[in-house]
Amino acid sequence: MSQRISLTRYLVEKQRVDGHIPSQLRLLLEVVARSCKSISHAVNKGALGGVLGTAGSENVQGEVQKKLDIIANEVLIEANEWGGHLAAMASEEMDSIYVVPNRYPQGEYLLLFDPLDGSSNIDVNVSIGTIFSVLKMPEDDRGVDEGDFLQPGHKQVAAGYCVYGPQTTLVLTVGDGVAMFTLDREQGSFVLTQEDVQIPADTKEFAINMSNMRHWDAPVKRYIDECLQGKEGPRGKDFNMRWIASMVADVHRILTRGGIFMYPWDKREPDKPGKLRLMYEANPMSWLVEQAGGAATNGRGRILDITPTKLHERVSVILGSKNEVERVTAYHREG
Ligand code: P6P
């Protein structure tokens, strides 16, 4: 049997052999992975753990919080605040940033996360996940504030997600490709199960919430309409559709077998560029997709080049198989 490589060994080799990540970043990623293991355990208990249902509160997005949203957020905060590798954290579930308390050493990294993405699926036992992004503190000696987080996605030093589905799988990039680690529950460790993930440039599978069709702008309508025309239409091939309504699960499918994922701007909220959040959903997913040979745009430009102005700002997301994303982007250029 080929030797099993644990996440720890993978990261130590990235640190020692490739010199690719400093020890503080390696430690941070190991803590995030341990947090995901704890969240997976709570998710898998479901009704038996008394963690289903709503918490009776709303988050900064005005969304009803599920009990597991809050549990996952607390797990990540409590696991990461004392280690000395972080200056602060930001979460979809918290209005403002969480600065590491003075009783702990401050580090040079910033951790952003959506602690439990897709939480509308929790109570119906459909895959959900944790999305995380790591930035470095800007080089200056003043204290950390929200402005330090407002860096474009290409500044990330690590990004990943953990999908809680039939398997619990951690997917990670530190800037030299994408690796997947499956949780071995007997050993309690993440084991390398795929390295150098590659997204096929072409696909026959699109992911979008079709119920919003009447709200889309013309380029998106044109693209989806051509997919629906199948081999009789201009694309000359039939397409399949998937929509799990859990970005982590949809993106995991795309990293695994290709496809295009779209949550575009629509006219329901014309002043908002889209539903998904830039800093802790679109940026980490876009970097993973690009590192796996795919593309990620907001319809007009590369998502990773967007300079954020607000911590919880939203963005239109079109990502996945390169040739399909470029087609949608070309339709936007043609108007
Ligand atoms: P809709 C989950 O709430 C989420 O933020 C993403 O994970 C998912 O892709 C999208 O929203 C689903 O949105 O409008 O289809 O429920």
Coordinates of N, CA, C and O in Angstrom, one line a residue, residues 21-116:
I21 N 6.2 27.6 2.8 CA 5.4 28.3 3.8 C 6.2 28.3 5.1 O 6.8 27.4 5.5
P22 N 6.1 29.5 5.7 CA 6.8 29.6 7.0 C 6.1 28.8 8.1 O 4.9 28.4 8.0
S23 N 6.8 28.5 9.2 CA 6.3 27.6 10.2 C 5.0 28.2 10.8 O 4.0 27.5 11.1
Q24 N 4.9 29.5 11.0 CA 3.7 30.1 11.6 C 2.5 29.8 10.7 O 1.4 29.6 11.2
L25 N 2.7 29.9 9.4 CA 1.5 29.6 8.5 C 1.2 28.1 8.5 O 0.0 27.7 8.6
R26 N 2.2 27.3 8.6 CA 1.9 25.8 8.8 C 1.1 25.6 10.0 O 0.1 24.9 10.0
L27 N 1.5 26.2 11.1 CA 0.8 26.0 12.4 C -0.6 26.5 12.3 O -1.6 25.8 12.7
L28 N -0.8 27.6 11.6 CA -2.2 28.2 11.5 C -3.0 27.2 10.7 O -4.2 26.9 11.1
L29 N -2.5 26.7 9.6 CA -3.3 25.7 8.8 C -3.6 24.5 9.5 O -4.7 23.9 9.4
E30 N -2.7 24.0 10.4 CA -3.0 22.8 11.2 C -4.1 23.1 12.2 O -5.0 22.2 12.4
V31 N -4.1 24.3 12.8 CA -5.2 24.6 13.7 C -6.5 24.7 13.0 O -7.6 24.2 13.5
V32 N -6.5 25.3 11.8 CA -7.8 25.4 11.0 C -8.3 24.0 10.7 O -9.5 23.7 10.8
A33 N -7.4 23.1 10.3 CA -7.8 21.8 10.0 C -8.4 21.1 11.2 O -9.4 20.4 11.1
R34 N -7.8 21.3 12.4 CA -8.3 20.7 13.6 C -9.7 21.2 13.9 O -10.6 20.5 14.3
S35 N -9.9 22.5 13.6 CA -11.2 23.2 13.9 C -12.2 22.5 12.9 O -13.3 22.2 13.4
C36 N -11.8 22.3 11.7 CA -12.8 21.6 10.7 C -13.1 20.2 11.2 O -14.3 19.8 11.0
K37 N -12.2 19.5 11.8 CA -12.5 18.2 12.4 C -13.6 18.3 13.4 O -14.5 17.6 13.5
S38 N -13.4 19.3 14.3 CA -14.4 19.5 15.4 C -15.8 19.9 14.8 O -16.8 19.4 15.3
I39 N -15.8 20.7 13.8 CA -17.0 21.1 13.2 C -17.7 19.9 12.5 O -18.9 19.7 12.6
S40 N -16.9 19.1 11.8 CA -17.4 17.9 11.2 C -18.1 17.0 12.2 O -19.2 16.5 11.9
H41 N -17.4 16.9 13.3 CA -18.0 16.0 14.4 C -19.4 16.6 14.8 O -20.3 15.8 14.9
A42 N -19.5 17.9 15.0 CA -20.7 18.5 15.5 C -21.8 18.3 14.4 O -23.0 18.0 14.7
V43 N -21.4 18.6 13.1 CA -22.3 18.5 12.0 C -22.9 17.0 11.9 O -24.1 16.8 11.7
N44 N -21.9 16.1 12.0 CA -22.3 14.7 11.8 C -23.3 14.2 12.9 O -24.0 13.2 12.7
K45 N -23.2 14.8 14.1 CA -24.2 14.4 15.2 C -25.6 14.8 14.8 O -26.5 14.1 15.2
G46 N -25.8 15.9 14.1 CA -27.1 16.3 13.7 C -28.1 16.4 14.8 O -27.7 17.0 15.9
A47 N -29.2 15.8 14.6 CA -30.3 15.9 15.6 C -29.9 15.3 17.0 O -30.3 15.8 18.0
L48 N -28.9 14.3 16.9 CA -28.5 13.7 18.1 C -27.7 14.6 19.0 O -27.6 14.4 20.2
G49 N -27.2 15.7 18.4 CA -26.4 16.6 19.1 C -27.2 17.9 19.6 O -26.6 18.8 20.1
G50 N -28.5 17.9 19.2 CA -29.3 19.1 19.5 C -28.8 20.3 18.9 O -28.9 21.4 19.4
V51 N -28.1 20.2 17.7 CA -27.5 21.3 17.0 C -28.3 21.8 15.8 O -27.8 22.7 15.1
L52 N -29.4 21.1 15.5 CA -30.1 21.5 14.3 C -31.0 22.7 14.6 O -31.2 23.1 15.7
G53 N -31.6 23.3 13.5 CA -32.5 24.4 13.7 C -31.9 25.7 13.9 O -30.6 25.9 13.8
T54 N -32.7 26.7 14.1 CA -32.2 28.1 14.1 C -31.8 28.5 15.5 O -32.3 28.0 16.5
A55 N -30.9 29.6 15.6 CA -30.5 30.1 16.9 C -31.3 31.2 17.3 O -31.0 31.8 18.4
G56 N -32.3 31.6 16.5 CA -33.1 32.8 17.0 C -32.5 34.1 16.8 O -32.8 35.1 17.5
S57 N -31.4 34.2 16.0 CA -30.7 35.4 15.8 C -30.4 35.6 14.3 O -30.5 34.7 13.5
E58 N -29.9 36.8 13.9 CA -29.5 37.1 12.5 C -28.1 37.5 12.5 O -27.5 38.0 13.4
N59 N -27.4 37.2 11.3 CA -26.0 37.6 11.2 C -26.0 39.0 10.5 O -27.0 39.6 10.1
V60 N -24.8 39.5 10.2 CA -24.6 40.8 9.6 C -25.2 40.8 8.2 O -25.5 41.9 7.7
Q61 N -25.4 39.7 7.6 CA -26.1 39.7 6.3 C -27.6 39.7 6.4 O -28.3 39.7 5.4
G62 N -28.1 39.7 7.7 CA -29.5 39.7 7.8 C -30.1 38.3 7.6 O -31.3 38.1 7.5
E63 N -29.2 37.3 7.7 CA -29.7 35.9 7.5 C -29.9 35.3 8.8 O -29.1 35.5 9.8
V64 N -31.0 34.5 9.0 CA -31.3 33.8 10.2 C -30.1 32.8 10.5 O -29.7 32.1 9.6
Q65 N -29.5 32.9 11.7 CA -28.4 32.0 12.0 C -28.9 30.7 12.5 O -29.8 30.6 13.3
K66 N -28.2 29.6 12.0 CA -28.5 28.3 12.5 C -27.6 28.0 13.7 O -26.6 28.7 13.9
K67 N -28.0 27.2 14.6 CA -27.2 26.9 15.8 C -25.8 26.5 15.3 O -24.8 26.9 15.9
L68 N -25.7 25.7 14.3 CA -24.4 25.2 13.9 C -23.5 26.3 13.3 O -22.3 26.3 13.3
D69 N -24.2 27.4 12.7 CA -23.4 28.5 12.2 C -22.6 29.1 13.4 O -21.4 29.4 13.3
I70 N -23.3 29.3 14.5 CA -22.7 29.9 15.7 C -21.6 29.0 16.3 O -20.5 29.4 16.7
I71 N -22.0 27.7 16.4 CA -21.0 26.7 17.0 C -19.7 26.7 16.1 O -18.6 26.8 16.7
A72 N -19.9 26.6 14.8 CA -18.7 26.6 13.9 C -17.9 27.8 14.1 O -16.6 27.8 14.1
N73 N -18.6 29.0 14.2 CA -17.8 30.3 14.4 C -17.0 30.3 15.7 O -15.8 30.6 15.7
E74 N -17.7 29.8 16.7 CA -17.0 29.8 18.0 C -15.8 28.8 18.0 O -14.7 29.1 18.6
V75 N -16.0 27.7 17.4 CA -14.9 26.7 17.3 C -13.6 27.3 16.6 O -12.5 27.2 17.1
L76 N -13.9 28.0 15.5 CA -12.7 28.6 14.8 C -12.1 29.8 15.6 O -10.9 29.9 15.7
I77 N -12.9 30.6 16.3 CA -12.4 31.7 17.1 C -11.5 31.1 18.3 O -10.4 31.4 18.5
E78 N -12.1 30.2 19.0 CA -11.5 29.7 20.2 C -10.2 28.9 19.9 O -9.2 28.9 20.6
A79 N -10.2 28.2 18.7 CA -9.0 27.4 18.4 C -7.9 28.2 17.9 O -6.7 27.9 18.1
N80 N -8.2 29.4 17.3 CA -7.2 30.2 16.6 C -6.7 31.4 17.4 O -5.6 32.0 17.1
E81 N -7.4 31.8 18.5 CA -7.0 33.1 19.1 C -5.8 33.0 20.0 O -5.1 34.0 20.1
W82 N -5.4 31.8 20.5 CA -4.3 31.8 21.5 C -2.9 31.4 20.8 O -1.9 31.5 21.5
G83 N -2.9 30.9 19.6 CA -1.7 30.3 19.0 C -0.6 31.2 18.7 O 0.6 30.8 18.5
G84 N -0.8 32.5 18.6 CA 0.3 33.4 18.3 C 0.6 33.6 16.9 O 1.5 34.3 16.5
H85 N -0.2 33.0 16.0 CA 0.1 33.2 14.6 C -0.9 34.2 13.9 O -0.7 34.6 12.8
L86 N -1.9 34.7 14.6 CA -2.9 35.6 14.0 C -2.9 36.9 14.7 O -2.7 37.1 15.9
A87 N -3.2 38.0 13.9 CA -3.4 39.3 14.5 C -4.9 39.5 14.7 O -5.4 40.1 15.7
A88 N -5.7 38.9 13.8 CA -7.2 39.1 13.9 C -7.9 38.2 12.9 O -7.2 37.5 12.1
M89 N -9.2 38.0 13.1 CA -10.0 37.2 12.3 C -11.2 37.9 11.8 O -11.7 38.9 12.5
A90 N -11.8 37.5 10.7 CA -13.1 38.0 10.2 C -14.0 36.9 9.8 O -13.5 35.9 9.3
S91 N -15.3 37.0 10.1 CA -16.2 35.9 9.8 C -17.5 36.4 9.2 O -17.9 37.5 9.6
E92 N -18.1 35.6 8.4 CA -19.4 36.0 7.8 C -20.4 36.2 9.0 O -21.3 37.0 8.9
E93 N -20.1 35.5 10.1 CA -21.1 35.5 11.2 C -20.9 36.7 12.2 O -21.6 36.8 13.2
M94 N -19.8 37.5 11.9 CA -19.6 38.6 12.9 C -19.5 40.0 12.1 O -18.9 40.1 11.1
D95 N -20.2 41.0 12.7 CA -20.2 42.3 12.0 C -18.8 42.8 11.8 O -18.5 43.3 10.7
S96 N -18.0 42.8 12.9 CA -16.7 43.4 12.7 C -15.6 42.4 13.0 O -15.9 41.3 13.4
I97 N -14.4 42.8 12.8 CA -13.2 41.9 12.9 C -13.1 41.5 14.4 O -13.5 42.2 15.3
Y98 N -12.4 40.4 14.6 CA -12.1 39.9 16.0 C -10.6 40.0 16.2 O -9.8 39.3 15.6
V99 N -10.2 41.0 17.0 CA -8.8 41.2 17.2 C -8.3 40.3 18.3 O -9.0 40.1 19.3
V100 N -7.2 39.6 18.1 CA -6.7 38.6 19.1 C -6.5 39.4 20.5 O -5.8 40.4 20.5
P101 N -7.1 38.9 21.5 CA -7.0 39.6 22.8 C -5.5 39.8 23.3 O -4.7 38.9 23.0
N102 N -5.3 40.8 24.0 CA -3.9 41.2 24.5 C -3.3 40.1 25.3 O -2.1 40.0 25.4
R103 N -4.1 39.2 25.9 CA -3.5 38.2 26.8 C -2.8 37.1 25.9 O -2.1 36.2 26.5
Y104 N -3.0 37.2 24.6 CA -2.3 36.2 23.7 C -1.3 37.0 22.8 O -1.5 38.1 22.5
P105 N -0.3 36.3 22.4 CA 0.7 36.9 21.5 C 0.0 37.2 20.1 O -0.8 36.4 19.7
Q106 N 0.4 38.3 19.5 CA -0.2 38.7 18.2 C 0.7 38.1 17.1 O 1.9 38.1 17.2
G107 N 0.1 37.6 16.0 CA 0.9 37.0 14.9 C 0.8 37.9 13.7 O 0.3 39.0 13.8
E108 N 1.3 37.4 12.6 CA 1.4 38.3 11.4 C 0.3 37.9 10.3 O 0.3 38.4 9.2
Y109 N -0.6 37.0 10.7 CA -1.6 36.6 9.7 C -3.0 37.0 10.1 O -3.3 37.3 11.2
L110 N -3.8 37.1 9.0 CA -5.2 37.4 9.2 C -6.0 36.3 8.7 O -5.7 35.8 7.5
L111 N -7.0 35.8 9.4 CA -7.8 34.6 9.0 C -9.2 35.1 8.8 O -9.8 35.7 9.6
L112 N -9.7 34.7 7.6 CA -11.1 35.1 7.3 C -11.9 33.8 7.0 O -11.3 32.8 6.4
F113 N -13.1 33.7 7.4 CA -13.8 32.4 7.1 C -15.4 32.6 7.1 O -15.9 33.6 7.6
D114 N -16.0 31.7 6.3 CA -17.4 31.5 6.4 C -17.5 30.2 7.2 O -17.2 29.1 6.6
P115 N -17.8 30.2 8.4 CA -17.7 29.0 9.3 C -18.5 27.8 8.8 O -18.1 26.7 9.0
L116 N -19.7 28.1 8.3 CA -20.5 27.0 7.8 C -21.3 27.5 6.7 O -22.4 28.1 6.8

